[in-house]
Amino acid sequence: MNDVQFAFVDEYGNYGFDFEKNDVSTHFIIVAILVKGSNKEILEEKVEYIRQKYFQAGEMKSSKIRNNHKRRSLILNELKGLPFHIFAYVIDKRKINENAGIRFKKSFFKFLNRQLYDDLFKTFDQLELVADEYGNKEFMEEFKAYVKRKSIPDLFNFSSFGFNNSKSNILIQLADLLAGTIAKGYDKNQLSDEYQTFYKILEKHIIRLEYWPKDYRNFLVDTSKSENKTPYDEVILKQAVNLAYQYIDKSSNIEDIDEKDRVDFLKFLLLKTYQNPNEYIYTHEILDNLNAIRNQKINIHYFRSNIVSKLRDNGLLIASSNKGYKLPTCIEDLYDFVNLTSLNIHPMIQRITKCRDQILLATNNEIDILDKAEYEDIKRIVELSKGLV
């Protein structure tokens, strides 16, 4: 039986769309702290030690740190490297259309329920999900009811859901701390220039950080601060992001494991594009992310042949270079992809050409290994390369 996965969930923000009020958040953020059952006890011990060191007898809560950024950085650095991962969802309520049905409270929570359920309960066969039983638990109460409606217990599903008191559960306190930390990068009442420092500390722990509503404009950078931008760069970024979103939506209910791996890869590319649109991601970093919550590890061959190649076969735009992979955000990214691919294409065409020529010579031009109908395209390419067409 696989190692049980625990998820400790907390939220930042509230329902409401009157953003002129100081107590109405611009964002609603959900954080799930993921830890394997085999690591749960040691994680609890380590986090409890950090709580006692920085909070003494009180709970470890983001609100207690407030804008003491130095103290927050010290705490995050002590958490760095501990055996947990982060699933997070960032909903910008300001970008939800005024006439959208999701603005109704019931619809708002139902949408978030579905996101959390699909990502967690469909990913793990054995999931113990725990949330705070006190405080503003409206979202979690709705989620508990949603899980009961959706989940059908069987011999292969050992998942469960429950509430714990955050005062007695140190990992719910950790979820609170990290939800509040992520809010420093988004919510109008929490924004801080120090967020990038916090993100860098947590980066390797973050498995998923999803943004909603889905809009390619979330990924646009300030062109006034960017050099050598062309009028086509926004077109390229828009196409790459929209194709990724369309593929994710189309595959959301597909149970095929390979398809789930492709979706996870695309979500990771979207996260990295949001954080740094110009940065390539090394293959080992991608594999570390994809393998973080898997028992059966993905290897490089599988990644390239079953994930990247299949996505490209479906028309998705994925740039690559000797620095790794990324969603293309400018014309130069596409040139990188063409240049890298050409390094493989030209030698392969040359090898086929030399093999063909040797057989033609040996058989006095009677056998052409490219005469079969299925090789017609290759034959044209070979002859083009020799200037025969």
Tab-separated table of N, CA and C in Angstrom, residues 213-374:
chain	number	residue	atom	x	y	z
A	213	PRO	N	-8.906	34.342	-12.305
A	213	PRO	CA	-9.321	33.746	-13.586
A	213	PRO	C	-8.141	33.469	-14.525
A	214	LYS	N	-8.356	32.520	-15.412
A	214	LYS	CA	-7.333	32.165	-16.389
A	214	LYS	C	-7.307	33.208	-17.494
A	215	ASP	N	-6.223	33.937	-17.585
A	215	ASP	CA	-6.123	35.036	-18.547
A	215	ASP	C	-4.658	35.231	-18.898
A	216	TYR	N	-4.346	35.179	-20.175
A	216	TYR	CA	-2.948	35.314	-20.580
A	216	TYR	C	-2.360	36.646	-20.126
A	217	ARG	N	-3.228	37.666	-19.919
A	217	ARG	CA	-2.732	38.978	-19.509
A	217	ARG	C	-2.109	38.957	-18.111
A	218	ASN	N	-2.415	37.906	-17.334
A	218	ASN	CA	-1.741	37.742	-16.036
A	218	ASN	C	-0.242	37.586	-16.206
A	219	PHE	N	0.183	37.158	-17.396
A	219	PHE	CA	1.582	36.812	-17.627
A	219	PHE	C	2.365	37.928	-18.326
A	220	LEU	N	1.677	38.996	-18.684
A	220	LEU	CA	2.348	40.072	-19.397
A	220	LEU	C	3.267	40.845	-18.458
A	221	VAL	N	4.434	41.216	-18.996
A	221	VAL	CA	5.362	42.031	-18.232
A	221	VAL	C	5.251	43.466	-18.703
A	222	ASP	N	5.778	44.383	-17.930
A	222	ASP	CA	5.759	45.798	-18.286
A	222	ASP	C	6.742	46.010	-19.439
A	223	THR	N	6.209	46.243	-20.632
A	223	THR	CA	7.066	46.372	-21.815
A	223	THR	C	8.004	47.564	-21.720
A	224	SER	N	7.653	48.569	-20.917
A	224	SER	CA	8.528	49.732	-20.782
A	224	SER	C	9.830	49.378	-20.079
A	225	LYS	N	9.806	48.240	-19.343
A	225	LYS	CA	11.008	47.793	-18.632
A	225	LYS	C	11.742	46.699	-19.399
A	226	SER	N	11.250	46.359	-20.572
A	226	SER	CA	11.839	45.263	-21.342
A	226	SER	C	12.443	45.791	-22.630
A	227	GLU	N	13.607	45.297	-22.942
A	227	GLU	CA	14.287	45.711	-24.164
A	227	GLU	C	14.019	44.708	-25.284
A	228	ASN	N	14.140	45.211	-26.509
A	228	ASN	CA	14.066	44.369	-27.713
A	228	ASN	C	12.747	43.625	-27.868
A	229	LYS	N	11.639	44.185	-27.346
A	229	LYS	CA	10.337	43.552	-27.518
A	229	LYS	C	9.787	43.877	-28.908
A	230	THR	N	9.137	42.891	-29.535
A	230	THR	CA	8.542	43.101	-30.849
A	230	THR	C	7.021	43.119	-30.703
A	231	PRO	N	6.313	43.666	-31.699
A	231	PRO	CA	4.847	43.688	-31.628
A	231	PRO	C	4.226	42.294	-31.583
A	232	TYR	N	5.004	41.266	-31.957
A	232	TYR	CA	4.462	39.915	-32.026
A	232	TYR	C	4.620	39.148	-30.713
A	233	ASP	N	5.385	39.694	-29.776
A	233	ASP	CA	5.658	38.938	-28.556
A	233	ASP	C	4.386	38.658	-27.756
A	234	GLU	N	3.499	39.630	-27.649
A	234	GLU	CA	2.258	39.402	-26.913
A	234	GLU	C	1.402	38.358	-27.617
A	235	VAL	N	1.417	38.350	-28.941
A	235	VAL	CA	0.670	37.353	-29.710
A	235	VAL	C	1.192	35.951	-29.397
A	236	ILE	N	2.514	35.820	-29.345
A	236	ILE	CA	3.133	34.522	-29.070
A	236	ILE	C	2.801	34.052	-27.662
A	237	LEU	N	2.944	34.950	-26.676
A	237	LEU	CA	2.633	34.595	-25.292
A	237	LEU	C	1.161	34.228	-25.144
A	238	LYS	N	0.285	35.011	-25.763
A	238	LYS	CA	-1.157	34.745	-25.684
A	238	LYS	C	-1.472	33.360	-26.241
A	239	GLN	N	-0.893	33.032	-27.387
A	239	GLN	CA	-1.160	31.739	-28.003
A	239	GLN	C	-0.632	30.593	-27.145
A	240	ALA	N	0.578	30.749	-26.616
A	240	ALA	CA	1.180	29.688	-25.806
A	240	ALA	C	0.381	29.437	-24.531
A	241	VAL	N	-0.010	30.511	-23.841
A	241	VAL	CA	-0.749	30.381	-22.586
A	241	VAL	C	-2.156	29.845	-22.833
A	242	ASN	N	-2.842	30.385	-23.830
A	242	ASN	CA	-4.213	29.937	-24.109
A	242	ASN	C	-4.263	28.478	-24.532
A	243	LEU	N	-3.302	28.047	-25.342
A	243	LEU	CA	-3.256	26.635	-25.741
A	243	LEU	C	-3.035	25.733	-24.531
A	244	ALA	N	-2.181	26.179	-23.603
A	244	ALA	CA	-1.932	25.393	-22.390
A	244	ALA	C	-3.209	25.292	-21.552
A	245	TYR	N	-3.906	26.411	-21.370
A	245	TYR	CA	-5.150	26.404	-20.602
A	245	TYR	C	-6.205	25.517	-21.263
A	246	GLN	N	-6.316	25.608	-22.586
A	246	GLN	CA	-7.309	24.795	-23.303
A	246	GLN	C	-7.027	23.308	-23.130
A	247	TYR	N	-5.754	22.946	-23.194
A	247	TYR	CA	-5.391	21.531	-23.052
A	247	TYR	C	-5.704	21.044	-21.633
A	248	ILE	N	-5.384	21.869	-20.634
A	248	ILE	CA	-5.656	21.507	-19.239
A	248	ILE	C	-7.149	21.311	-19.022
A	249	ASP	N	-7.954	22.235	-19.529
A	249	ASP	CA	-9.414	22.137	-19.361
A	249	ASP	C	-9.967	20.903	-20.061
A	250	LYS	N	-9.464	20.629	-21.257
A	250	LYS	CA	-9.936	19.475	-22.030
A	250	LYS	C	-9.601	18.160	-21.335
A	251	SER	N	-8.483	18.137	-20.620
A	251	SER	CA	-8.000	16.890	-20.018
A	251	SER	C	-8.368	16.750	-18.548
A	252	SER	N	-9.135	17.689	-18.004
A	252	SER	CA	-9.382	17.724	-16.560
A	252	SER	C	-10.090	16.481	-16.033
A	253	ASN	N	-10.929	15.850	-16.843
A	253	ASN	CA	-11.681	14.682	-16.376
A	253	ASN	C	-11.146	13.362	-16.914
A	254	ILE	N	-9.997	13.407	-17.550
A	254	ILE	CA	-9.396	12.196	-18.106
A	254	ILE	C	-8.557	11.504	-17.035
A	255	GLU	N	-8.754	10.199	-16.861
A	255	GLU	CA	-8.084	9.455	-15.791
A	255	GLU	C	-6.719	8.902	-16.203
A	256	ASP	N	-6.377	8.978	-17.485
A	256	ASP	CA	-5.113	8.426	-17.975
A	256	ASP	C	-3.927	9.070	-17.252
A	257	ILE	N	-3.025	8.240	-16.735
A	257	ILE	CA	-1.891	8.734	-15.951
A	257	ILE	C	-0.976	9.611	-16.788
A	258	ASP	N	-0.704	9.190	-18.037
A	258	ASP	CA	0.163	9.988	-18.908
A	258	ASP	C	-0.432	11.373	-19.128
A	259	GLU	N	-1.745	11.426	-19.282
A	259	GLU	CA	-2.408	12.705	-19.520
A	259	GLU	C	-2.300	13.602	-18.281
A	260	LYS	N	-2.418	13.018	-17.114
A	260	LYS	CA	-2.265	13.790	-15.880
A	260	LYS	C	-0.853	14.354	-15.767
A	261	ASP	N	0.136	13.563	-16.191
A	261	ASP	CA	1.518	14.039	-16.152
A	261	ASP	C	1.716	15.242	-17.083
A	262	ARG	N	1.073	15.179	-18.245
A	262	ARG	CA	1.184	16.308	-19.180
A	262	ARG	C	0.532	17.556	-18.607
A	263	VAL	N	-0.609	17.377	-17.971
A	263	VAL	CA	-1.300	18.514	-17.358
A	263	VAL	C	-0.458	19.116	-16.236
A	264	ASP	N	0.140	18.264	-15.403
A	264	ASP	CA	0.992	18.759	-14.312
A	264	ASP	C	2.189	19.531	-14.862
A	265	PHE	N	2.754	19.043	-15.947
A	265	PHE	CA	3.886	19.732	-16.574
A	265	PHE	C	3.462	21.110	-17.073
A	266	LEU	N	2.306	21.177	-17.733
A	266	LEU	CA	1.823	22.458	-18.236
A	266	LEU	C	1.546	23.425	-17.091
A	267	LYS	N	0.986	22.932	-16.008
A	267	LYS	CA	0.717	23.810	-14.862
A	267	LYS	C	2.012	24.336	-14.258
A	268	PHE	N	3.047	23.505	-14.261
A	268	PHE	CA	4.343	23.960	-13.760
A	268	PHE	C	4.943	25.020	-14.684
A	269	LEU	N	4.813	24.816	-15.998
A	269	LEU	CA	5.298	25.819	-16.949
A	269	LEU	C	4.561	27.149	-16.764
A	270	LEU	N	3.254	27.082	-16.538
A	270	LEU	CA	2.479	28.305	-16.322
A	270	LEU	C	2.939	29.028	-15.051
A	271	LEU	N	3.186	28.269	-13.996
A	271	LEU	CA	3.685	28.867	-12.759
A	271	LEU	C	5.009	29.574	-12.993
A	272	LYS	N	5.936	28.899	-13.654
A	272	LYS	CA	7.265	29.483	-13.876
A	272	LYS	C	7.194	30.672	-14.832
A	273	THR	N	6.266	30.617	-15.794
A	273	THR	CA	6.092	31.738	-16.713
A	273	THR	C	5.599	32.966	-15.973
A	274	TYR	N	4.695	32.753	-15.029
A	274	TYR	CA	4.176	33.865	-14.232
A	274	TYR	C	5.287	34.489	-13.392
A	275	GLN	N	6.110	33.658	-12.793
A	275	GLN	CA	7.153	34.157	-11.903
A	275	GLN	C	8.301	34.814	-12.663
A	276	ASN	N	8.680	34.214	-13.783
A	276	ASN	CA	9.782	34.782	-14.581
A	276	ASN	C	9.608	34.344	-16.029
A	277	PRO	N	8.948	35.166	-16.858
A	277	PRO	CA	8.626	34.764	-18.234
A	277	PRO	C	9.846	34.552	-19.124
A	278	ASN	N	10.998	35.044	-18.731
A	278	ASN	CA	12.194	34.929	-19.576
A	278	ASN	C	13.083	33.745	-19.211
A	279	GLU	N	12.738	33.046	-18.152
A	279	GLU	CA	13.630	32.012	-17.623
A	279	GLU	C	13.291	30.618	-18.150
A	280	TYR	N	14.312	29.909	-18.614
A	280	TYR	CA	14.163	28.495	-18.963
A	280	TYR	C	14.261	27.649	-17.690
A	281	ILE	N	13.609	26.481	-17.716
A	281	ILE	CA	13.615	25.586	-16.557
A	281	ILE	C	14.390	24.326	-16.922
A	282	TYR	N	15.419	24.033	-16.174
A	282	TYR	CA	16.221	22.846	-16.443
A	282	TYR	C	15.385	21.579	-16.256
A	283	THR	N	15.725	20.559	-17.024
A	283	THR	CA	14.966	19.307	-16.983
A	283	THR	C	14.932	18.711	-15.582
A	284	HIS	N	16.057	18.749	-14.880
A	284	HIS	CA	16.084	18.138	-13.541
A	284	HIS	C	15.144	18.870	-12.584
A	285	GLU	N	14.979	20.187	-12.774
A	285	GLU	CA	14.049	20.945	-11.923
A	285	GLU	C	12.604	20.538	-12.211
A	286	ILE	N	12.303	20.319	-13.488
A	286	ILE	CA	10.953	19.879	-13.870
A	286	ILE	C	10.670	18.495	-13.293
A	287	LEU	N	11.632	17.590	-13.417
A	287	LEU	CA	11.446	16.231	-12.900
A	287	LEU	C	11.294	16.240	-11.381
A	288	ASP	N	12.058	17.100	-10.707
A	288	ASP	CA	11.921	17.209	-9.248
A	288	ASP	C	10.503	17.614	-8.884
A	289	ASN	N	9.930	18.543	-9.646
A	289	ASN	CA	8.571	19.006	-9.367
A	289	ASN	C	7.547	17.907	-9.633
A	290	LEU	N	7.658	17.249	-10.790
A	290	LEU	CA	6.698	16.211	-11.155
A	290	LEU	C	6.797	14.994	-10.245
A	291	ASN	N	8.002	14.697	-9.762
A	291	ASN	CA	8.209	13.501	-8.949
A	291	ASN	C	7.963	13.729	-7.459
A	292	ALA	N	7.780	14.977	-7.069
A	292	ALA	CA	7.680	15.296	-5.637
A	292	ALA	C	6.551	14.553	-4.948
A	293	ILE	N	5.458	14.307	-5.651
A	293	ILE	CA	4.295	13.653	-5.016
A	293	ILE	C	3.981	12.311	-5.670
A	294	ARG	N	4.977	11.727	-6.333
A	294	ARG	CA	4.757	10.443	-7.008
A	294	ARG	C	5.563	9.337	-6.342
A	295	ASN	N	4.977	8.139	-6.340
A	295	ASN	CA	5.713	6.967	-5.874
A	295	ASN	C	6.540	6.373	-7.006
A	296	GLN	N	5.961	6.344	-8.229
A	296	GLN	CA	6.676	5.877	-9.406
A	296	GLN	C	7.297	7.082	-10.100
A	297	LYS	N	8.609	7.175	-10.070
A	297	LYS	CA	9.289	8.368	-10.563
A	297	LYS	C	9.354	8.400	-12.089
A	298	ILE	N	9.226	9.602	-12.617
A	298	ILE	CA	9.338	9.843	-14.058
A	298	ILE	C	10.809	9.995	-14.421
A	299	ASN	N	11.235	9.313	-15.502
A	299	ASN	CA	12.619	9.489	-15.945
A	299	ASN	C	12.683	10.406	-17.165
A	300	ILE	N	13.884	10.740	-17.578
A	300	ILE	CA	14.075	11.720	-18.658
A	300	ILE	C	13.484	11.219	-19.969
A	301	HIS	N	13.671	9.938	-20.273
A	301	HIS	CA	13.150	9.406	-21.538
A	301	HIS	C	11.626	9.515	-21.583
A	302	TYR	N	10.970	9.112	-20.496
A	302	TYR	CA	9.509	9.208	-20.430
A	302	TYR	C	9.075	10.664	-20.556
A	303	PHE	N	9.766	11.547	-19.855
A	303	PHE	CA	9.412	12.959	-19.879
A	303	PHE	C	9.473	13.517	-21.303
A	304	ARG	N	10.529	13.204	-22.016
A	304	ARG	CA	10.696	13.768	-23.362
A	304	ARG	C	9.763	13.120	-24.384
A	305	SER	N	9.586	11.797	-24.293
A	305	SER	CA	8.799	11.101	-25.316
A	305	SER	C	7.304	11.086	-25.031
A	306	ASN	N	6.916	10.973	-23.760
A	306	ASN	CA	5.494	10.851	-23.422
A	306	ASN	C	4.850	12.147	-22.952
A	307	ILE	N	5.653	13.103	-22.592
A	307	ILE	CA	5.091	14.369	-22.113
A	307	ILE	C	5.355	15.489	-23.122
A	308	VAL	N	6.605	15.879	-23.289
A	308	VAL	CA	6.919	17.010	-24.172
A	308	VAL	C	6.535	16.720	-25.611
A	309	SER	N	6.971	15.581	-26.142
A	309	SER	CA	6.699	15.264	-27.554
A	309	SER	C	5.207	15.160	-27.835
A	310	LYS	N	4.461	14.518	-26.926
A	310	LYS	CA	3.016	14.363	-27.139
A	310	LYS	C	2.303	15.711	-27.107
A	311	LEU	N	2.726	16.607	-26.225
A	311	LEU	CA	2.122	17.936	-26.163
A	311	LEU	C	2.403	18.710	-27.451
A	312	ARG	N	3.624	18.611	-27.939
A	312	ARG	CA	3.952	19.286	-29.205
A	312	ARG	C	3.181	18.666	-30.365
A	313	ASP	N	3.001	17.353	-30.331
A	313	ASP	CA	2.208	16.698	-31.379
A	313	ASP	C	0.777	17.227	-31.392
A	314	ASN	N	0.293	17.672	-30.224
A	314	ASN	CA	-1.054	18.234	-30.113
A	314	ASN	C	-1.098	19.731	-30.395
A	315	GLY	N	0.021	20.267	-30.850
A	315	GLY	CA	0.041	21.660	-31.262
A	315	GLY	C	0.384	22.666	-30.189
A	316	LEU	N	0.768	22.203	-29.003
A	316	LEU	CA	1.121	23.153	-27.958
A	316	LEU	C	2.502	23.754	-28.216
A	317	LEU	N	2.677	24.983	-27.772
A	317	LEU	CA	3.933	25.697	-27.981
A	317	LEU	C	4.815	25.543	-26.752
A	318	ILE	N	5.903	24.802	-26.903
A	318	ILE	CA	6.862	24.607	-25.818
A	318	ILE	C	8.248	24.884	-26.378
A	319	ALA	N	8.878	25.931	-25.889
A	319	ALA	CA	10.228	26.276	-26.347
A	319	ALA	C	11.249	25.460	-25.575
A	320	SER	N	12.388	25.224	-26.203
A	320	SER	CA	13.465	24.509	-25.521
A	320	SER	C	14.805	24.991	-26.050
A	321	SER	N	15.783	24.876	-25.193
A	321	SER	CA	17.156	25.218	-25.553
A	321	SER	C	18.054	24.370	-24.670
A	322	ASN	N	19.369	24.619	-24.724
A	322	ASN	CA	20.270	23.852	-23.857
A	322	ASN	C	20.104	24.254	-22.393
A	323	LYS	N	19.240	25.263	-22.127
A	323	LYS	CA	18.971	25.694	-20.755
A	323	LYS	C	17.677	25.087	-20.206
A	324	GLY	N	16.952	24.302	-21.024
A	324	GLY	CA	15.744	23.660	-20.539
A	324	GLY	C	14.509	23.985	-21.362
A	325	TYR	N	13.371	24.114	-20.685
A	325	TYR	CA	12.077	24.295	-21.350
A	325	TYR	C	11.356	25.515	-20.787
A	326	LYS	N	10.407	26.055	-21.573
A	326	LYS	CA	9.556	27.145	-21.119
A	326	LYS	C	8.415	27.331	-22.101
A	327	LEU	N	7.381	28.049	-21.681
A	327	LEU	CA	6.394	28.513	-22.637
A	327	LEU	C	6.989	29.708	-23.375
A	328	PRO	N	6.901	29.741	-24.700
A	328	PRO	CA	7.484	30.875	-25.429
A	328	PRO	C	6.730	32.161	-25.133
A	329	THR	N	7.467	33.207	-24.829
A	329	THR	CA	6.866	34.512	-24.559
A	329	THR	C	7.346	35.578	-25.535
A	330	CYS	N	8.232	35.182	-26.453
A	330	CYS	CA	8.741	36.126	-27.443
A	330	CYS	C	9.262	35.340	-28.642
A	331	ILE	N	9.536	36.037	-29.722
A	331	ILE	CA	9.997	35.393	-30.957
A	331	ILE	C	11.341	34.697	-30.760
A	332	GLU	N	12.182	35.241	-29.884
A	332	GLU	CA	13.497	34.642	-29.645
A	332	GLU	C	13.377	33.241	-29.052
A	333	ASP	N	12.349	33.012	-28.230
A	333	ASP	CA	12.135	31.667	-27.670
A	333	ASP	C	11.857	30.654	-28.775
A	334	LEU	N	11.120	31.068	-29.797
A	334	LEU	CA	10.815	30.170	-30.911
A	334	LEU	C	12.045	29.900	-31.755
A	335	TYR	N	12.884	30.928	-31.921
A	335	TYR	CA	14.151	30.715	-32.632
A	335	TYR	C	15.032	29.730	-31.865
A	336	ASP	N	15.018	29.821	-30.523
A	336	ASP	CA	15.778	28.860	-29.713
A	336	ASP	C	15.328	27.434	-29.999
A	337	PHE	N	14.008	27.253	-30.081
A	337	PHE	CA	13.450	25.921	-30.341
A	337	PHE	C	13.858	25.415	-31.720
A	338	VAL	N	13.740	26.271	-32.737
A	338	VAL	CA	14.106	25.874	-34.103
A	338	VAL	C	15.596	25.543	-34.174
A	339	ASN	N	16.427	26.367	-33.552
A	339	ASN	CA	17.868	26.137	-33.585
A	339	ASN	C	18.250	24.821	-32.925
A	340	LEU	N	17.651	24.547	-31.768
A	340	LEU	CA	17.966	23.309	-31.061
A	340	LEU	C	17.504	22.096	-31.862
A	341	THR	N	16.301	22.180	-32.420
A	341	THR	CA	15.755	21.063	-33.202
A	341	THR	C	16.567	20.817	-34.459
A	342	SER	N	17.025	21.896	-35.071
A	342	SER	CA	17.799	21.748	-36.318
A	342	SER	C	19.107	21.000	-36.088
A	343	LEU	N	19.629	21.076	-34.860
A	343	LEU	CA	20.867	20.349	-34.553
A	343	LEU	C	20.672	18.846	-34.669
A	344	ASN	N	19.426	18.388	-34.486
A	344	ASN	CA	19.113	16.963	-34.626
A	344	ASN	C	18.639	16.628	-36.035
A	345	ILE	N	17.859	17.532	-36.637
A	345	ILE	CA	17.277	17.251	-37.946
A	345	ILE	C	18.342	17.118	-39.015
A	346	HIS	N	19.252	18.086	-39.100
A	346	HIS	CA	20.246	18.074	-40.188
A	346	HIS	C	21.131	16.826	-40.170
A	347	PRO	N	21.710	16.441	-39.038
A	347	PRO	CA	22.511	15.210	-39.029
A	347	PRO	C	21.709	13.971	-39.417
A	348	MET	N	20.450	13.891	-39.012
A	348	MET	CA	19.628	12.727	-39.347
A	348	MET	C	19.362	12.667	-40.851
A	349	ILE	N	19.075	13.820	-41.458
A	349	ILE	CA	18.858	13.865	-42.904
A	349	ILE	C	20.132	13.472	-43.648
A	350	GLN	N	21.268	13.943	-43.143
A	350	GLN	CA	22.545	13.604	-43.776
A	350	GLN	C	22.834	12.106	-43.696
A	351	ARG	N	22.491	11.491	-42.580
A	351	ARG	CA	22.731	10.050	-42.429
A	351	ARG	C	21.853	9.246	-43.389
A	352	ILE	N	20.579	9.644	-43.490
A	352	ILE	CA	19.677	8.962	-44.433
A	352	ILE	C	20.182	9.147	-45.859
A	353	THR	N	20.625	10.366	-46.182
A	353	THR	CA	21.130	10.654	-47.527
A	353	THR	C	22.331	9.778	-47.863
A	354	LYS	N	23.257	9.656	-46.940
A	354	LYS	CA	24.465	8.856	-47.193
A	354	LYS	C	24.120	7.370	-47.338
A	355	CYS	N	23.193	6.894	-46.504
A	355	CYS	CA	22.773	5.499	-46.599
A	355	CYS	C	22.113	5.239	-47.952
A	356	ARG	N	21.224	6.142	-48.363
A	356	ARG	CA	20.532	6.000	-49.646
A	356	ARG	C	21.529	5.994	-50.808
A	357	ASP	N	22.474	6.936	-50.766
A	357	ASP	CA	23.459	7.037	-51.851
A	357	ASP	C	24.316	5.782	-51.967
A	358	GLN	N	24.688	5.204	-50.829
A	358	GLN	CA	25.516	3.996	-50.857
A	358	GLN	C	24.777	2.827	-51.505
A	359	ILE	N	23.468	2.693	-51.184
A	359	ILE	CA	22.685	1.599	-51.764
A	359	ILE	C	22.426	1.840	-53.248
A	360	LEU	N	22.165	3.090	-53.626
A	360	LEU	CA	22.001	3.416	-55.053
A	360	LEU	C	23.263	3.079	-55.824
A	361	LEU	N	24.419	3.407	-55.259
A	361	LEU	CA	25.696	3.132	-55.924
A	361	LEU	C	25.936	1.636	-56.049
A	362	ALA	N	25.663	0.902	-54.963
A	362	ALA	CA	25.940	-0.540	-54.962
A	362	ALA	C	25.010	-1.317	-55.888
A	363	THR	N	23.786	-0.798	-56.133
A	363	THR	CA	22.794	-1.516	-56.950
A	363	THR	C	22.594	-0.875	-58.320
A	364	ASN	N	23.528	0.021	-58.676
A	364	ASN	CA	23.432	0.700	-59.974
A	364	ASN	C	22.087	1.429	-60.116
A	365	ASN	N	21.717	2.106	-59.064
A	365	ASN	CA	20.487	2.908	-58.994
A	365	ASN	C	19.196	2.090	-59.093
A	366	GLU	N	19.262	0.799	-58.841
A	366	GLU	CA	18.057	-0.015	-58.942
A	366	GLU	C	17.247	-0.035	-57.643
A	367	ILE	N	17.887	0.190	-56.519
A	367	ILE	CA	17.168	0.191	-55.233
A	367	ILE	C	17.303	1.562	-54.582
A	368	ASP	N	16.124	2.179	-54.399
A	368	ASP	CA	16.077	3.451	-53.692
A	368	ASP	C	15.293	3.218	-52.404
A	369	ILE	N	15.960	3.289	-51.271
A	369	ILE	CA	15.308	2.964	-49.999
A	369	ILE	C	14.216	3.975	-49.619
A	370	LEU	N	14.094	5.060	-50.377
A	370	LEU	CA	13.060	6.066	-50.101
A	370	LEU	C	11.924	6.019	-51.116
A	371	ASP	N	11.851	4.934	-51.895
A	371	ASP	CA	10.811	4.839	-52.930
A	371	ASP	C	9.431	4.473	-52.397
A	372	LYS	N	9.371	3.978	-51.163
A	372	LYS	CA	8.068	3.614	-50.605
A	372	LYS	C	7.210	4.861	-50.390
A	373	ALA	N	5.890	4.683	-50.518
A	373	ALA	CA	4.965	5.822	-50.420
A	373	ALA	C	5.072	6.528	-49.067
A	374	GLU	N	5.273	5.754	-48.000
A	374	GLU	CA	5.323	6.363	-46.666
A	374	GLU	C	6.578	7.216	-46.450
